[in-house]
Short mmCIF file of C-alpha atoms in Angstrom, two decimals:
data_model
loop_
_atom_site.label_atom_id
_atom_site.label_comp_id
_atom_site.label_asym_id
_atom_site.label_seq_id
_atom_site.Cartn_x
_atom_site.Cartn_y
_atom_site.Cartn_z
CA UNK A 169 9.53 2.35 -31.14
CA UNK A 170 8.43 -1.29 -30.91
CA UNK A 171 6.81 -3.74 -29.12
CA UNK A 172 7.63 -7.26 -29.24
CA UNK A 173 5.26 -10.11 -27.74
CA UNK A 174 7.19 -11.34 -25.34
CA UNK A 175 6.32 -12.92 -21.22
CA UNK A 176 7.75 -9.78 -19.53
CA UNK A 177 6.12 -6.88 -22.34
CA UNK A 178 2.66 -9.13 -22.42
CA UNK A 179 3.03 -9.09 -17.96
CA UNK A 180 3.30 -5.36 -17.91
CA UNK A 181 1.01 -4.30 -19.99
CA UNK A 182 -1.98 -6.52 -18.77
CA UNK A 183 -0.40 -5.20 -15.12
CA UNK A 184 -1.21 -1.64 -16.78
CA UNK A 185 -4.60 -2.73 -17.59
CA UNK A 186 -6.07 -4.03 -14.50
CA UNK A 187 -4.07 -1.17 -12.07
CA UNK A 188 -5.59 1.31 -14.04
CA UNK A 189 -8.93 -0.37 -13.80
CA UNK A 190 -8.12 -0.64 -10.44
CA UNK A 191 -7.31 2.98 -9.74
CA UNK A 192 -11.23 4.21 -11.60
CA UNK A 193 -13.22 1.58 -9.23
CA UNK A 194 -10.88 3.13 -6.22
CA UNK A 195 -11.43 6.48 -6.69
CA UNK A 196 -15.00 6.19 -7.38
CA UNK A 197 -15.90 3.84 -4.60
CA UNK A 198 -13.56 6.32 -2.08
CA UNK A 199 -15.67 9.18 -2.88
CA UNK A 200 -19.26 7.26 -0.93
CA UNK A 201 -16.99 6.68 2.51
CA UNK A 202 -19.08 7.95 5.48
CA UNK A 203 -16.09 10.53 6.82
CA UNK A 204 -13.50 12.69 5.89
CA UNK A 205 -11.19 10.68 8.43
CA UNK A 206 -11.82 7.17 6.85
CA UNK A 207 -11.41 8.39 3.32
CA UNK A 208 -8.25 10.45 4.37
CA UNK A 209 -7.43 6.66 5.33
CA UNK A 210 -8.43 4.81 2.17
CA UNK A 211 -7.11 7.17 0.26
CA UNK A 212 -3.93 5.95 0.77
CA UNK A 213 -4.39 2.64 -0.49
CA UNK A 214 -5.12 4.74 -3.69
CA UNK A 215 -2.41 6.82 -3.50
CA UNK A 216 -0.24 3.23 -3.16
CA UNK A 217 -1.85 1.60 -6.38
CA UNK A 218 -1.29 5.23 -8.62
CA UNK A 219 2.02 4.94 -7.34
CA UNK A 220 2.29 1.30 -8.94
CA UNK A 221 0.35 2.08 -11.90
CA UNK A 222 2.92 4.98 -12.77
CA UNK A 223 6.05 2.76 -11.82
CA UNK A 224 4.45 0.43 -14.44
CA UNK A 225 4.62 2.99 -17.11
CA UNK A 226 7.51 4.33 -16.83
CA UNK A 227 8.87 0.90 -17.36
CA UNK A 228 6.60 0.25 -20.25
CA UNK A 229 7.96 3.49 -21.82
CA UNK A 230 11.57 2.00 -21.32
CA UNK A 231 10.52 -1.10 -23.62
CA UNK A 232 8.34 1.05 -25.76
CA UNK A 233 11.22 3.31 -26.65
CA UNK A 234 14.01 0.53 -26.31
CA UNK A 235 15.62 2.51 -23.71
CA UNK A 236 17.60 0.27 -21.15
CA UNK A 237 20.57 2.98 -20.03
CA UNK A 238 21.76 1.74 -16.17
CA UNK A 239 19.97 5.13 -15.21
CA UNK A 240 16.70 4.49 -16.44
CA UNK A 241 17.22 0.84 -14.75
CA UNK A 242 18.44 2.81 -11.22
CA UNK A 243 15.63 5.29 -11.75
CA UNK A 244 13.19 2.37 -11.44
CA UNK A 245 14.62 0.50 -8.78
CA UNK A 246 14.67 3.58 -6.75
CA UNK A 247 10.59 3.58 -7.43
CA UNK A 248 10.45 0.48 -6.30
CA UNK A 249 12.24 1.58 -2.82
CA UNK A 250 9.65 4.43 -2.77
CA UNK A 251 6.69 1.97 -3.04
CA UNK A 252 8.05 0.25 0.22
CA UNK A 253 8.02 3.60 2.04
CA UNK A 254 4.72 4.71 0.49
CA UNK A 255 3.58 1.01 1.98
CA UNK A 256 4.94 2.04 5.58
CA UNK A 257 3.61 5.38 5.67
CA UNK A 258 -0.23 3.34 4.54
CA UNK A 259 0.11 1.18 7.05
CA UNK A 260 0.96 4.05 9.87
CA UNK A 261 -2.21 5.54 8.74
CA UNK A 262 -4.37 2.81 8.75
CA UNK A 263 -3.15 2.09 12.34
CA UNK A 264 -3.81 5.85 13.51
CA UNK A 265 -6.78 5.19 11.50
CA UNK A 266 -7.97 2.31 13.50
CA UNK A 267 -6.47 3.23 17.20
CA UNK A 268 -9.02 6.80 16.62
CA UNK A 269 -12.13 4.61 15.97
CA UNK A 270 -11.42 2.32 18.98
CA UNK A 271 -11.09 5.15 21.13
CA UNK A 272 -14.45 6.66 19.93
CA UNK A 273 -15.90 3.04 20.17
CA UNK A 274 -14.57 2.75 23.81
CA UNK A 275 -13.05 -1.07 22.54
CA UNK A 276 -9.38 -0.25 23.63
CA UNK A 277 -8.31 -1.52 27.01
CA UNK A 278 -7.81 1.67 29.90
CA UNK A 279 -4.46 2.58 29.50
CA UNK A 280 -4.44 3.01 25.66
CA UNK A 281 -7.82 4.74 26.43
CA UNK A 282 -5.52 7.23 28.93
CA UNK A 283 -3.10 7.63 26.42
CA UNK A 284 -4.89 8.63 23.48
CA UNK A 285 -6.60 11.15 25.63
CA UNK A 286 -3.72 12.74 27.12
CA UNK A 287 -2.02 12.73 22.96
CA UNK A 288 -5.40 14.77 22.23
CA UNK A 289 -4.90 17.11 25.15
CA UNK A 290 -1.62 17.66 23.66
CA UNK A 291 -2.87 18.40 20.27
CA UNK A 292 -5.08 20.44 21.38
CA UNK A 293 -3.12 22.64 23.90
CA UNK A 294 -0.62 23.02 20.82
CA UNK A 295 -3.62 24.24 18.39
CA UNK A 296 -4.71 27.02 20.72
CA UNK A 297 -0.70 27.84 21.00
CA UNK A 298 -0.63 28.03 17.33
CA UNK A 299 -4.32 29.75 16.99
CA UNK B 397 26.67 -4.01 -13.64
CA UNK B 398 26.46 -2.31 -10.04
CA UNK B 399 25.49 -4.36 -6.92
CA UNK B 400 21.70 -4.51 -7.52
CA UNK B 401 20.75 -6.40 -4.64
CA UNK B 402 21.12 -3.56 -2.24
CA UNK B 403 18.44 -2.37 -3.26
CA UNK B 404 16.03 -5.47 -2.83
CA UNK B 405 17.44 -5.33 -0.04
CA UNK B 406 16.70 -2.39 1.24
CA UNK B 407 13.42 -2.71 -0.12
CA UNK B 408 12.73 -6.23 1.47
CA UNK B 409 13.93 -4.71 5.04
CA UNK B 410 11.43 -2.22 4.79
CA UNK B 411 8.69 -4.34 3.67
CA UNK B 412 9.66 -6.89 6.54
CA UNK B 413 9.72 -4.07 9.18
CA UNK B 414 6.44 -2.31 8.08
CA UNK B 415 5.01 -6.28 8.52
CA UNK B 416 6.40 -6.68 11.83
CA UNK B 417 4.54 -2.93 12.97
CA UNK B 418 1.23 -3.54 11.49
CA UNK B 419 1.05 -7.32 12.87
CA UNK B 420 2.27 -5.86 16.40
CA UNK B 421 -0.34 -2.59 16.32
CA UNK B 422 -3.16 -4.75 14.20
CA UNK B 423 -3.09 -7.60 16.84
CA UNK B 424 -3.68 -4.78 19.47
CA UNK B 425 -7.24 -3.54 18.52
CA UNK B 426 -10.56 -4.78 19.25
CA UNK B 427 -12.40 -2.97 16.58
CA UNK B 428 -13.07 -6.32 14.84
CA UNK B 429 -15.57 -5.01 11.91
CA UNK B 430 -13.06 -1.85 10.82
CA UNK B 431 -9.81 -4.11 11.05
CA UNK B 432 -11.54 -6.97 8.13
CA UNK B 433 -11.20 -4.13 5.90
CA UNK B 434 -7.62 -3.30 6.59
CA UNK B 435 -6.94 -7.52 6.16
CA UNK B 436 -6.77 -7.68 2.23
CA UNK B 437 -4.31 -4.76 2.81
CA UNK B 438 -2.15 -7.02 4.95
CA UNK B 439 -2.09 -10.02 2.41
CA UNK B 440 -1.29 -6.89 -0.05
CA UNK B 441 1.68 -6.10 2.16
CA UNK B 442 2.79 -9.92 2.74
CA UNK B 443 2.31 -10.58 -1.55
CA UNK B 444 4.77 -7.30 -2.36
CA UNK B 445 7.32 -8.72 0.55
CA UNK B 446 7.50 -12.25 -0.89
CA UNK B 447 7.95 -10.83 -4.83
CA UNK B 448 10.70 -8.42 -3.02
CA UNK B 449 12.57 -11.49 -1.20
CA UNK B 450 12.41 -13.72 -4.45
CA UNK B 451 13.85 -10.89 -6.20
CA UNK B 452 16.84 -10.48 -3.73
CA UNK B 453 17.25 -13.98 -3.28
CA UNK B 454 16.73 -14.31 -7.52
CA UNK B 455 19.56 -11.57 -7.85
CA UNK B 456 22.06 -12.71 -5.19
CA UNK B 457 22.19 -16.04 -7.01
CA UNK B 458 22.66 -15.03 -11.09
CA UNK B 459 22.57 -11.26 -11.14
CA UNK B 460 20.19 -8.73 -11.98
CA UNK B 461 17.77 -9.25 -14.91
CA UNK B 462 15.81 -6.49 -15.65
CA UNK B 463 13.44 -8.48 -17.79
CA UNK B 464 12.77 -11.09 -14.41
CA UNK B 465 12.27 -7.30 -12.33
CA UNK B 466 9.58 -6.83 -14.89
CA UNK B 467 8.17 -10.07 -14.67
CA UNK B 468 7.99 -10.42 -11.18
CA UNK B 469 7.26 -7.05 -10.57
CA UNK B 470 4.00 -7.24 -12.70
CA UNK B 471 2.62 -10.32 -11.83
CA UNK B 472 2.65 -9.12 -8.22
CA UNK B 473 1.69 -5.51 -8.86
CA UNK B 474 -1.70 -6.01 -10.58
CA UNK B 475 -2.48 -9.08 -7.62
CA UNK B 476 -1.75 -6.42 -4.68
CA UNK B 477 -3.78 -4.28 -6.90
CA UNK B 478 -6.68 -6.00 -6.72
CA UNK B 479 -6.16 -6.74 -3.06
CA UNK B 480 -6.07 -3.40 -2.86
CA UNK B 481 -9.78 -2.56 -4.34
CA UNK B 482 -10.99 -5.10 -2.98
CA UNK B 483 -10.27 -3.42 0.42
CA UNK B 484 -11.66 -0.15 -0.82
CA UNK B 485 -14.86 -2.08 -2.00
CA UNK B 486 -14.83 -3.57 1.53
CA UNK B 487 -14.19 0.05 3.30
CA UNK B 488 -17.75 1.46 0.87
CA UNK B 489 -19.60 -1.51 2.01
CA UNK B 490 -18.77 -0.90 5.93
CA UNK B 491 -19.51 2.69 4.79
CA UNK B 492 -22.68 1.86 3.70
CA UNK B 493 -23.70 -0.03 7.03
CA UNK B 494 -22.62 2.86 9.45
CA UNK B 495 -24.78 5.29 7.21
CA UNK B 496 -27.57 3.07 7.13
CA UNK B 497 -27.53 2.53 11.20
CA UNK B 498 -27.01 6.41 11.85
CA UNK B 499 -30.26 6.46 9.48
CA UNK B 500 -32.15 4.16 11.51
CA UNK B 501 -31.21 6.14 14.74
#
């Protein structure tokens, strides 16, 4: 259980720091969004940062503990592959996001206008199926 | 050691194709005052590629390090970070304009 001063300890732990800074100013600021839809949104860019700040920990642990097994090392690569698909799935959202408030703005050209209606027609046939 | 690099480049694919959708879908959309927000978000997404392709390109050439990962890893993280609340700050501020106008309706 030591920690020695070097570039890559000093890196993560001021990376530590400022994420988890980072993650308090998020979540407080997400909570005064003006809907549930945009939050749901925003959120997500949250949920991508915790995601980082506990990748970040786990690997201070590993130097905190002097664990460096090729497990450990595997265990946090394969984090790293999840923080690419948790940056996919954001940017799906924030597309969905974005193509919704378009449609309620009337900015989108016709045909994306005809589609998104006809995708809510579907949703909404399904939900009185389901109800 | 195992073949590390598979896994930037996996990672690095990903990244690349996730790029490639949002540019496509972002390009798309009129809603100019909604998609500023979602911009820090895409120099987020472009910072996290580039520290994935140096590492590939870093660990194809002499190997993995895992003391380089954690270099690279963090400088990038707590910069994407940032990017990051700065487009939440961004999204409260927009937030705070559409509230305002629905008030002055």
């Amino acid at each position: 259980m030591s920690l020695e001063f070097s570039i890559p300890n000093v890196l993560n732990l001021s990376a530590i720091l400022i994420i988890g800074v980072s993650v308090i100013y998020g979540s407080k600021a997400i909570k005064n969004l003006y809907s549930d839809e945009f939050a749901a949104t925003i959120n997500w860019l949250l949920i991508l940062v915790e995601a980082i700040f506990i990748v970040h920990l786990i690997i201070f642990l590993l130097f905190f503990f002097d664990i460096y097994s090729d497990l450990l090392v595997i265990f946090v690569l394969v984090s790293v592959i999840f923080l690419a698909m948790l940056f996919f799935f954001a940017s799906y959202k924030i597309i969905q996001f974005l193509e919704l408030y378009s449609f309620e703005k009337k900015e989108l050209s016709g045909s994306s206008i005809e589609e998104l209606i006809k995708k809510r027609q579907r949703a909404a046939r399904k939900e009185r199926r389901g109800s | 050691m195992a073949d590390y690099y598979y896994v930037f480049f996996l990672t690095s694919s990903i990244l690349l194709y996730t790029l490639v959708v949002f540019v496509f879908s972002f390009t798309k959309i009129r809603a100019t005052r909604v998609k500023d927000i979602f911009r820090m978000f895409f120099f987020g997404l472009l910072l996290f590629t580039v520290s994935q392709i140096s590492l590939l390109v870093a660990t194809v050439s002499t190997g993995f390090r895992f003391d380089f990962f954690v270099m690279v890893n963090s400088f990038f993280s707590f910069v994407l970070s940032i990017f990051a609340v700065m487009a939440i700050m961004e999204a409260e501020k927009f937030s705070r304009e559409i509230l305002s106008e629905a008030n002055h309706k």
